[in-house]
CSV table of C-alpha atoms in Angstrom, one decimal:
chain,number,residue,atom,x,y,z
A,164,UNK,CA,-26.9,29.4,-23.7
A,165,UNK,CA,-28.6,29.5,-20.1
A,166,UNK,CA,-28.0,26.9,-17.9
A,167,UNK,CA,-30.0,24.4,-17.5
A,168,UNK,CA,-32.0,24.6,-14.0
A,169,UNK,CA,-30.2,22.5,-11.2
A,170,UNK,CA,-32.1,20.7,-8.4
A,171,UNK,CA,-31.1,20.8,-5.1
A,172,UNK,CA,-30.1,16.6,-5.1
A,173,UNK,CA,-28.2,16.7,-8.3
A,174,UNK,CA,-24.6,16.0,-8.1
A,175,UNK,CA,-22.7,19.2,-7.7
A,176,UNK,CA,-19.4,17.4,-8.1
A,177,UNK,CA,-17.9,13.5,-8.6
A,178,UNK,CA,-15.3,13.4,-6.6
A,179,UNK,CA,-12.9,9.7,-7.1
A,180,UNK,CA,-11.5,8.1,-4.3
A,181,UNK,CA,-9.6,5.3,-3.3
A,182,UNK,CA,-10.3,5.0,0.1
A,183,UNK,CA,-8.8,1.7,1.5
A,184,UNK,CA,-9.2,-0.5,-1.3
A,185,UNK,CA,-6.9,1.4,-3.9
A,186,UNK,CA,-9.5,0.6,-6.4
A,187,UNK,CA,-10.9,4.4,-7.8
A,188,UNK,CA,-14.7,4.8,-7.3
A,189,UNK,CA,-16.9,8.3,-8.2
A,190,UNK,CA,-18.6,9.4,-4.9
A,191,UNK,CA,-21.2,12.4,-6.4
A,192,UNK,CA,-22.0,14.9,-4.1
A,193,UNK,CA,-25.0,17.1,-4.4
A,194,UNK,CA,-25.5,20.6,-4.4
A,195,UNK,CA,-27.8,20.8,-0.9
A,196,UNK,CA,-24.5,18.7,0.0
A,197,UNK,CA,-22.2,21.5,-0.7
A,198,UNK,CA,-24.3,24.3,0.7
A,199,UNK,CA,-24.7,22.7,4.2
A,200,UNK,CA,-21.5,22.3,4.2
A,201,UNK,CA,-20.8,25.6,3.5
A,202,UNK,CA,-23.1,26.9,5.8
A,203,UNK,CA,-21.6,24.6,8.5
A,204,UNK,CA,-18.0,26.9,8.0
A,205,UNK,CA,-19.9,30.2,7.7
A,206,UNK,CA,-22.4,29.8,10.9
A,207,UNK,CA,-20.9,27.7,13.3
A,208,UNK,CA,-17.3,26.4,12.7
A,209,UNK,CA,-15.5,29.3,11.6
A,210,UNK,CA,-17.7,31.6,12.0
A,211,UNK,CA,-15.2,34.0,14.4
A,212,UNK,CA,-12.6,33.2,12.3
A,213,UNK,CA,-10.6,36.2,10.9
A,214,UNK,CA,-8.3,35.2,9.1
A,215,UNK,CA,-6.9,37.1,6.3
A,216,UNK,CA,-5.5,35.1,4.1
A,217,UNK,CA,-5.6,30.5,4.2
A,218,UNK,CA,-3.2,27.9,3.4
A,219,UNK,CA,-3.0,26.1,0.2
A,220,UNK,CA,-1.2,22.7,1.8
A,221,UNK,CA,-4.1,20.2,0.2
A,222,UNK,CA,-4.6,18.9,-3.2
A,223,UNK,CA,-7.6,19.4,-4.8
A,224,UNK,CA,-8.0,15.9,-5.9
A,225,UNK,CA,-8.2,15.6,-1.4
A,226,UNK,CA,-11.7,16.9,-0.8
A,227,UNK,CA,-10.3,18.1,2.9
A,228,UNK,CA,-9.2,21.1,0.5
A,229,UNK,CA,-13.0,22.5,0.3
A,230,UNK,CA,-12.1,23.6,3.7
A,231,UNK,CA,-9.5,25.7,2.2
A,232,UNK,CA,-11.4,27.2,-0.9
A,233,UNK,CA,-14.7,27.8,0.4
A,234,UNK,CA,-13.3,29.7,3.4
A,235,UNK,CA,-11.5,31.5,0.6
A,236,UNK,CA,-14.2,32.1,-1.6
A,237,UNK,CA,-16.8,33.3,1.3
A,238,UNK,CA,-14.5,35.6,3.1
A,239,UNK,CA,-12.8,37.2,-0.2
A,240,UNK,CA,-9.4,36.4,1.2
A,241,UNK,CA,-6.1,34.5,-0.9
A,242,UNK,CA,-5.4,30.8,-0.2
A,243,UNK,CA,-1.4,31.3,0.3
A,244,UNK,CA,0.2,28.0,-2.0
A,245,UNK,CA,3.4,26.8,-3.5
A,246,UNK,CA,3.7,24.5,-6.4
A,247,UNK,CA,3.4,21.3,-5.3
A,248,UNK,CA,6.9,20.5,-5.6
A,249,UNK,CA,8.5,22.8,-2.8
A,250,UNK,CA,5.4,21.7,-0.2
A,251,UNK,CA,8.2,20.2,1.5
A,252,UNK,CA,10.1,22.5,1.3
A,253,UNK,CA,9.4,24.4,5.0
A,254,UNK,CA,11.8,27.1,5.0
A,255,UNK,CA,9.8,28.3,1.9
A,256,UNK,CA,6.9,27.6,2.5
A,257,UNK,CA,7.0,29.2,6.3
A,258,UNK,CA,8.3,32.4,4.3
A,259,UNK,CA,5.6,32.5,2.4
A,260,UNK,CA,2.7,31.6,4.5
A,261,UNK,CA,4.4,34.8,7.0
A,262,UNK,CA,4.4,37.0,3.9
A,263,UNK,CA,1.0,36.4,3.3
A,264,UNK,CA,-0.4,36.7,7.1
A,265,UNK,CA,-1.4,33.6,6.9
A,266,UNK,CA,-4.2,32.7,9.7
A,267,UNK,CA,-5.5,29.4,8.8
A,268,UNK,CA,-3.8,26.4,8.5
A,269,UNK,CA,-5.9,22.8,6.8
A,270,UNK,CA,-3.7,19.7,6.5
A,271,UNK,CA,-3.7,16.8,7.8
A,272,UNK,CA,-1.6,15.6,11.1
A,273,UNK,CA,1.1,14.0,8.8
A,274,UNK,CA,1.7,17.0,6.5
A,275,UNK,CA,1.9,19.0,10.0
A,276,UNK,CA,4.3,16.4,11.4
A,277,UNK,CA,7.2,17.4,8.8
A,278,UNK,CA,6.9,21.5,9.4
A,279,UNK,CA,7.1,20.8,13.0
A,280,UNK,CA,11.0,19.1,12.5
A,281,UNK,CA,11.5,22.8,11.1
A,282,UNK,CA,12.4,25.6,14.7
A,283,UNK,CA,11.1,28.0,12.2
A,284,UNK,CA,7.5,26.6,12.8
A,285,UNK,CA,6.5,29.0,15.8
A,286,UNK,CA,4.4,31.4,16.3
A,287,UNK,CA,6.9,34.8,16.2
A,288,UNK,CA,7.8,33.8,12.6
A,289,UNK,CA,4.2,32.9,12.0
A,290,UNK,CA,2.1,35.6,14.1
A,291,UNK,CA,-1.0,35.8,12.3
A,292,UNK,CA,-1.3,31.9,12.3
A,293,UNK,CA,-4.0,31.6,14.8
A,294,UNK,CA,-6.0,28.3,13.9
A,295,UNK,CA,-5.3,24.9,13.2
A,296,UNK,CA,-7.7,22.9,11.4
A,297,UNK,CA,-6.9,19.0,10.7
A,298,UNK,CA,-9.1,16.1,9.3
A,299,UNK,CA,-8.4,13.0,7.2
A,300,UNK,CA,-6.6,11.0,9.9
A,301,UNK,CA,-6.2,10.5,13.6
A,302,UNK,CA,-5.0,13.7,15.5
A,303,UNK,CA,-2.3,12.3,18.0
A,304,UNK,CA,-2.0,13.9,21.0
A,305,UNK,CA,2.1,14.7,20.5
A,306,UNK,CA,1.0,16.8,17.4
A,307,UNK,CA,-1.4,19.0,19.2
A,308,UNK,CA,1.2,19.4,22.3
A,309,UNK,CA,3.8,20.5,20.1
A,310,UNK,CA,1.1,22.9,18.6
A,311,UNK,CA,0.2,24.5,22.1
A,312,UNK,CA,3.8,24.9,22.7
A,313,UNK,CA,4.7,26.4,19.3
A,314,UNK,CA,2.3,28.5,18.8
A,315,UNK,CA,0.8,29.7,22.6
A,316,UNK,CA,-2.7,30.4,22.9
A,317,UNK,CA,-3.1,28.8,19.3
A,318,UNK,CA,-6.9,27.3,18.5
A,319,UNK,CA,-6.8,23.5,17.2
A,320,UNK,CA,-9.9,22.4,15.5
A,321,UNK,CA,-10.3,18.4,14.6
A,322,UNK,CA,-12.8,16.8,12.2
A,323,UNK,CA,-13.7,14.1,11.3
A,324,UNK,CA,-15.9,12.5,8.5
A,325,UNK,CA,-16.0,10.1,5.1
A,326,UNK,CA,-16.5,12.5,1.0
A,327,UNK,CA,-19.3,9.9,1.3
A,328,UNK,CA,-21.0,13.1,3.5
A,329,UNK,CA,-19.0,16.2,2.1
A,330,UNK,CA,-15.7,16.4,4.0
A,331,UNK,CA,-16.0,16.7,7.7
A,332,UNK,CA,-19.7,16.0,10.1
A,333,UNK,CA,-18.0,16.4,13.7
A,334,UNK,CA,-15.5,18.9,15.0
A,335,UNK,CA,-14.0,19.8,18.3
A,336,UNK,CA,-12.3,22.5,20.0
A,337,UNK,CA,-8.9,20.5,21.4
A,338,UNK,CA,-8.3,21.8,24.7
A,339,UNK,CA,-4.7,20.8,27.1
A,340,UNK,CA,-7.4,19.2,29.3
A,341,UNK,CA,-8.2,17.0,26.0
A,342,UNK,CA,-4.2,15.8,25.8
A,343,UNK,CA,-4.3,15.4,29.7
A,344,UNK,CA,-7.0,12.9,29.4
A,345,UNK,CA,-6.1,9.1,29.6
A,346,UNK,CA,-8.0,8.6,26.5
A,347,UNK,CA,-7.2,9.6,23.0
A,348,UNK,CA,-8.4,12.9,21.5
A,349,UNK,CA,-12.0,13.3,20.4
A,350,UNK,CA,-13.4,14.0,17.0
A,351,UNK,CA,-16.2,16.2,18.6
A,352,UNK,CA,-20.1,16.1,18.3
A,353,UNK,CA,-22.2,16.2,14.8
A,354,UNK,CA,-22.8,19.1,12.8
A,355,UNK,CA,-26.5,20.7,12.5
A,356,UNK,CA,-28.5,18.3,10.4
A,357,UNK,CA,-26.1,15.2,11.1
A,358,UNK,CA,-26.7,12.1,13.2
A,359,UNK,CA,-23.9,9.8,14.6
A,360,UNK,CA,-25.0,6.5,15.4
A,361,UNK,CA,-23.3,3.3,17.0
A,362,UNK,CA,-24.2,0.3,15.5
A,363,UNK,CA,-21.7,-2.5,17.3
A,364,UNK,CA,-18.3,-1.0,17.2
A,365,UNK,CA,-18.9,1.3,14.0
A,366,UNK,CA,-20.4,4.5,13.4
A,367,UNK,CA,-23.0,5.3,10.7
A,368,UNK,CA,-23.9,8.8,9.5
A,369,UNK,CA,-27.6,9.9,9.1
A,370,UNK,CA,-28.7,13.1,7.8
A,371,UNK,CA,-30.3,14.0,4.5
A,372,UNK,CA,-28.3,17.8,4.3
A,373,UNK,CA,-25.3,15.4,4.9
A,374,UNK,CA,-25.4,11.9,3.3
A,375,UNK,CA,-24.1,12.6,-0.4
A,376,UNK,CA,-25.8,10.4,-3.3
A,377,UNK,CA,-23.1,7.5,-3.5
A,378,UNK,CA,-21.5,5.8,-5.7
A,379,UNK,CA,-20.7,5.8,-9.5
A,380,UNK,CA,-21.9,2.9,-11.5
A,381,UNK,CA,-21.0,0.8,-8.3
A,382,UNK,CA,-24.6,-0.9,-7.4
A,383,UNK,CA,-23.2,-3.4,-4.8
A,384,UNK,CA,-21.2,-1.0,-3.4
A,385,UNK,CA,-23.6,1.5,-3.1
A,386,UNK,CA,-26.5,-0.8,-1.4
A,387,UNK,CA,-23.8,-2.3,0.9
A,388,UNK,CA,-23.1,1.8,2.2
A,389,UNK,CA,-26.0,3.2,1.7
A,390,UNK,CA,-28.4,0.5,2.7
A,391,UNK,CA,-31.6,3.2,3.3
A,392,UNK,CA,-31.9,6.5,2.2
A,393,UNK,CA,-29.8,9.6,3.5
A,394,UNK,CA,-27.8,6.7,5.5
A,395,UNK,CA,-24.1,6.3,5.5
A,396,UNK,CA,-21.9,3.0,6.8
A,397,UNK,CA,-18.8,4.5,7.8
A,398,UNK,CA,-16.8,1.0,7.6
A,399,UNK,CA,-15.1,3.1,10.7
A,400,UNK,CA,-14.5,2.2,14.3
A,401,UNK,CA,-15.7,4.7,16.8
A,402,UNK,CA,-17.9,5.2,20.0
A,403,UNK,CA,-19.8,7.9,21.7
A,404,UNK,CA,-18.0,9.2,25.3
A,405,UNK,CA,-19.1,9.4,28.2
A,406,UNK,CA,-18.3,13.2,28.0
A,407,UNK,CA,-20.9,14.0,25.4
A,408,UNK,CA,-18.0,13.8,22.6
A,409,UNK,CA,-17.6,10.8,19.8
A,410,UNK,CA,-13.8,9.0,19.3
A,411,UNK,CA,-12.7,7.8,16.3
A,412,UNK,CA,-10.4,4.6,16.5
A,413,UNK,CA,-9.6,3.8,12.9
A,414,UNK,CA,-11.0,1.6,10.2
A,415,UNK,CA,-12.8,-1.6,10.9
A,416,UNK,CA,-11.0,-3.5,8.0
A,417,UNK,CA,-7.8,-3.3,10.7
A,418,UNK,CA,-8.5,-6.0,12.4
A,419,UNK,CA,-6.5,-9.6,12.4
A,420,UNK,CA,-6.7,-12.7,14.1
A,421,UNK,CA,-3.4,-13.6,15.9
A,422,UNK,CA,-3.4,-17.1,17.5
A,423,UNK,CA,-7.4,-17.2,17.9
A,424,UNK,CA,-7.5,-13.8,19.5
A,425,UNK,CA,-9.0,-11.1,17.3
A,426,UNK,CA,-6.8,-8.1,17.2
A,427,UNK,CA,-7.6,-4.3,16.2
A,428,UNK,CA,-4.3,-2.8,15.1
A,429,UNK,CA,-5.7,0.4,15.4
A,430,UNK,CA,-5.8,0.3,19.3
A,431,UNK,CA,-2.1,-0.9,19.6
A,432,UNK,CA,-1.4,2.0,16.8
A,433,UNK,CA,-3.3,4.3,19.1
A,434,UNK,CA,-1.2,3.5,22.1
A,435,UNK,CA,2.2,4.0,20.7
A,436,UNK,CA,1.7,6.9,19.4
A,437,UNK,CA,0.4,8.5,22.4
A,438,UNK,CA,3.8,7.4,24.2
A,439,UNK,CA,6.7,10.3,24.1
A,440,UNK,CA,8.8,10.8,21.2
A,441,UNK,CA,7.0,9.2,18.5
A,442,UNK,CA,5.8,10.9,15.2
A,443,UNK,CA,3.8,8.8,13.7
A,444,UNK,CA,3.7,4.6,13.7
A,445,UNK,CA,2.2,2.0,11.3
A,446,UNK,CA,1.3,-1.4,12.9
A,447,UNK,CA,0.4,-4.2,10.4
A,448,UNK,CA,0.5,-8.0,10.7
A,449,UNK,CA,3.9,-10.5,10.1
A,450,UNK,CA,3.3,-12.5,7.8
A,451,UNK,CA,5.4,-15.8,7.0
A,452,UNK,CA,4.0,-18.2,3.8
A,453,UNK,CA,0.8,-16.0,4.5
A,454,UNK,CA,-0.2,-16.3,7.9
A,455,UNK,CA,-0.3,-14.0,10.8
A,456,UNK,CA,2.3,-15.2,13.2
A,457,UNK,CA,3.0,-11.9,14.6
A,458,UNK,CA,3.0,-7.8,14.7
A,459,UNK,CA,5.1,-5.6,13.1
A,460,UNK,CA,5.4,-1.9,14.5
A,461,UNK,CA,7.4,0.7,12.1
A,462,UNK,CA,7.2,4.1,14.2
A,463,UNK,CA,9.5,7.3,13.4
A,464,UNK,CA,10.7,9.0,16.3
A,465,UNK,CA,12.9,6.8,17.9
A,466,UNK,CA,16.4,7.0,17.1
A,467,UNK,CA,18.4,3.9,18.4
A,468,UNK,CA,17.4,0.2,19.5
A,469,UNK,CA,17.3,1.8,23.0
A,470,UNK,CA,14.1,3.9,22.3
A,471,UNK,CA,12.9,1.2,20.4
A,472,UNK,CA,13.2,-1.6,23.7
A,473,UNK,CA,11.5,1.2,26.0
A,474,UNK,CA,9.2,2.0,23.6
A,475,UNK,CA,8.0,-2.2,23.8
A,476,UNK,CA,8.4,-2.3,27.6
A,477,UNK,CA,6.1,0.6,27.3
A,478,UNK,CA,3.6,-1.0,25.5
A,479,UNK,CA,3.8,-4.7,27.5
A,480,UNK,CA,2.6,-2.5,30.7
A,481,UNK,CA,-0.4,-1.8,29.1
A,482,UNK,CA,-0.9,-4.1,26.7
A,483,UNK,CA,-2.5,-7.8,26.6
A,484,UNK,CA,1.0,-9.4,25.8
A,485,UNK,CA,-0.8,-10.7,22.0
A,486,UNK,CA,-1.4,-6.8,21.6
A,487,UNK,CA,2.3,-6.3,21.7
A,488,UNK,CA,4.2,-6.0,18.6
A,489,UNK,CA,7.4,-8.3,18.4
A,490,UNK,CA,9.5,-6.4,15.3
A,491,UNK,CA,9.8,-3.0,15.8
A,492,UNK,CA,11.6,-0.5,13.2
A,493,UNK,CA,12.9,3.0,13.5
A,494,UNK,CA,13.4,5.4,10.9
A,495,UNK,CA,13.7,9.2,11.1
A,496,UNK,CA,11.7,10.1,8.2
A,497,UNK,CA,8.1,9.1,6.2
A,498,UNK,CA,6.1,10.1,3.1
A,499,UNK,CA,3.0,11.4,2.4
A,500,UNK,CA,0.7,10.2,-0.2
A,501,UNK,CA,-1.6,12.3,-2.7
A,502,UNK,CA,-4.1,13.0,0.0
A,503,UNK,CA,-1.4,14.1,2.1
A,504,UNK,CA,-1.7,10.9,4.6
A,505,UNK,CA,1.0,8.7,5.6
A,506,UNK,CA,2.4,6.3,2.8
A,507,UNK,CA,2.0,3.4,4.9
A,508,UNK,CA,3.0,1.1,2.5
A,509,UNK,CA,5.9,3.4,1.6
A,510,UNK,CA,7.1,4.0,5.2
A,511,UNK,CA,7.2,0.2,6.3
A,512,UNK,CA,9.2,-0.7,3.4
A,513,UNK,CA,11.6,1.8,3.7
A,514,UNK,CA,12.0,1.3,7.8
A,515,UNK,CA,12.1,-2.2,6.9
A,516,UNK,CA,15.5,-2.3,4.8
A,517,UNK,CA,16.9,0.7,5.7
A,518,UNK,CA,16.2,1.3,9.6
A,519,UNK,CA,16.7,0.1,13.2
A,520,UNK,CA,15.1,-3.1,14.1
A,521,UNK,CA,14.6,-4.4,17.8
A,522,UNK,CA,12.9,-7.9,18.2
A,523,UNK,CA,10.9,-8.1,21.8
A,524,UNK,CA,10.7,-11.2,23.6
């Protein structure tokens, strides 16, 4: 039989998500969606790119993997993948990416964070690895430093945006002038047919190439998101610089009150993990007979209560003293979820039982 004809604002693809809430929910995105996406990689973001062969580090159940298999698809080259099972595996996996001549690399910061424990990561046993490409979480600025120092004259791309609006609506060029800068690093401008807009502290997407058709069977959901057409709330924290460029700070769901004072956790999150030596960090509220009485930090880098102290005094220069966590753990290692992100549950209970605890006064 012939297909039936396909409008250009029917659902290409129902894509299920968690998002924050752990709770599964359909997000359909339509086929002008998906080709303006496309288009976006072909004409402007990657359009120098030549790259003969991608990684295959995300799962398709992660929609940041469309970067990986339509830059495969339109350019005719192999995505370069292991069973999931020996991802983390980065001896074999740094053998076969160097086999393949592999020239594009998608993943998130966290799944980048455990290749870069491995010497092997570099750019003479990966000379064809030219670009970076991250999304899904905050890029820190320790990542792309490492990056510039692995892999010289290396190009790091970071994106940002919600499978609400097809994987990615900003991107930037990261520059050392960008980790230089007293603030964090940017998430770029908006991609042709995309509007960012500010509306108190959180940013809402407007486009109609862009904004995808919402929600499965979800009516409150979708009217709460999607309150007008081809309009997206983000539910994310973000502002506009100065500099022409937006910042993304986290999710607006991450703030607590402490003691009266309202408190984003993802500014003190931001902070530490802009300070030297730490990987990654995970800041969440202390809870006793469930209330807030204070902030515990769970950060992997540091090795002994030592780091951990300095790593506090750090933070108290710089921080209101109720924006300053008073447990810190240390633990040399973290998970990943499905999506590749950092198991943030996972991590804090783990550093929690198993690694080093300071307690600042």
């Amino acid at each position: 039989f012939a297909p039936a004809p396909r409008a250009d604002n029917d659902p290409a693809y129902i894509l299920f998500s968690s998002g924050t809430t752990g709770k599964p929910k359909g997000i359909k995105v339509s086929y002008a969606n998906v080709y303006h996406f496309v288009n976006w990689l072909e004409t402007d973001l990657l359009y120098d790119d030549t790259s003969t062969a991608v990684s295959g580090n995300v799962r398709y159940c992660f929609d940041v993997s469309l970067f990986e298999m339509w830059f495969s698809w339109t350019r005719r080259v192999p995505i370069s993948t292991l069973d999931l099972k020996d991802f983390i595996n980065s001896r074999q996996c740094i053998a076969r990416y160097g086999q393949h001549d592999v020239g594009l690399w998608v993943s998130t910061p966290s799944a980048l964070q455990f290749y870069l424990r491995d010497k092997k990561f570099n750019g003479t046993e990966l000379p064809k690895l030219k670009t970076f490409l991250f999304c899904g979480e905050i890029l820190p600025k320790s990542t792309a430093a490492k990056l510039f120092e692995r892999f010289p004259g290396v190009r790091i791309i970071n994106t940002y945006g919600p499978t609400e609006c097809t994987v990615a609506v900003t991107s930037v060029e990261i520059t050392p002038e960008h980790i230089a800068a007293e603030r964090p690093l940017p998430i770029g401008t908006p991609r042709p047919g995309c509007q960012l807009v500010q509306e108190g502290s959180q940013i809402s997407i407007l486009g109609e190439d862009v904004v995808g058709l919402g929600y499965v069977n979800l009516p409150e959901k979708q009217a709460a998101a999607f309150p007008e057409p081809d309009k997206y709330l983000t539910g994310d924290i973000g502002h506009l610089g100065k500099d022409g460029l937006w910042y993304f700070s986290g999710r607006a769901d991450r703030e607590i009150k402490l003691q009266g004072i309202r408190i984003d956790l993802n500014e003190i999150e931001a902070h530490i993990c802009d300070q030297t030596g730490v990987e990654t960090v995970h800041v969440e509220p202390h809870l006793i007979h469930n209330s807030i009485r204070a902030i515990n930090a769970f950060v992997c880098g540091p090795k002994d209560q030592g780091e951990l102290k300095n790593l506090a005094s750090a933070s108290a220069a710089s921080l209101p003293t109720w924006m300053v966590p008073r447990f810190w753990y240390a633990y040399p290692d973290f998970t990943i979820n499905r999506n590749s992100k950092l198991d943030r549950v996972d991590f804090a209970r783990v550093a929690q039982a198993e690694g080093v605890r300071y307690v600042y006064e």
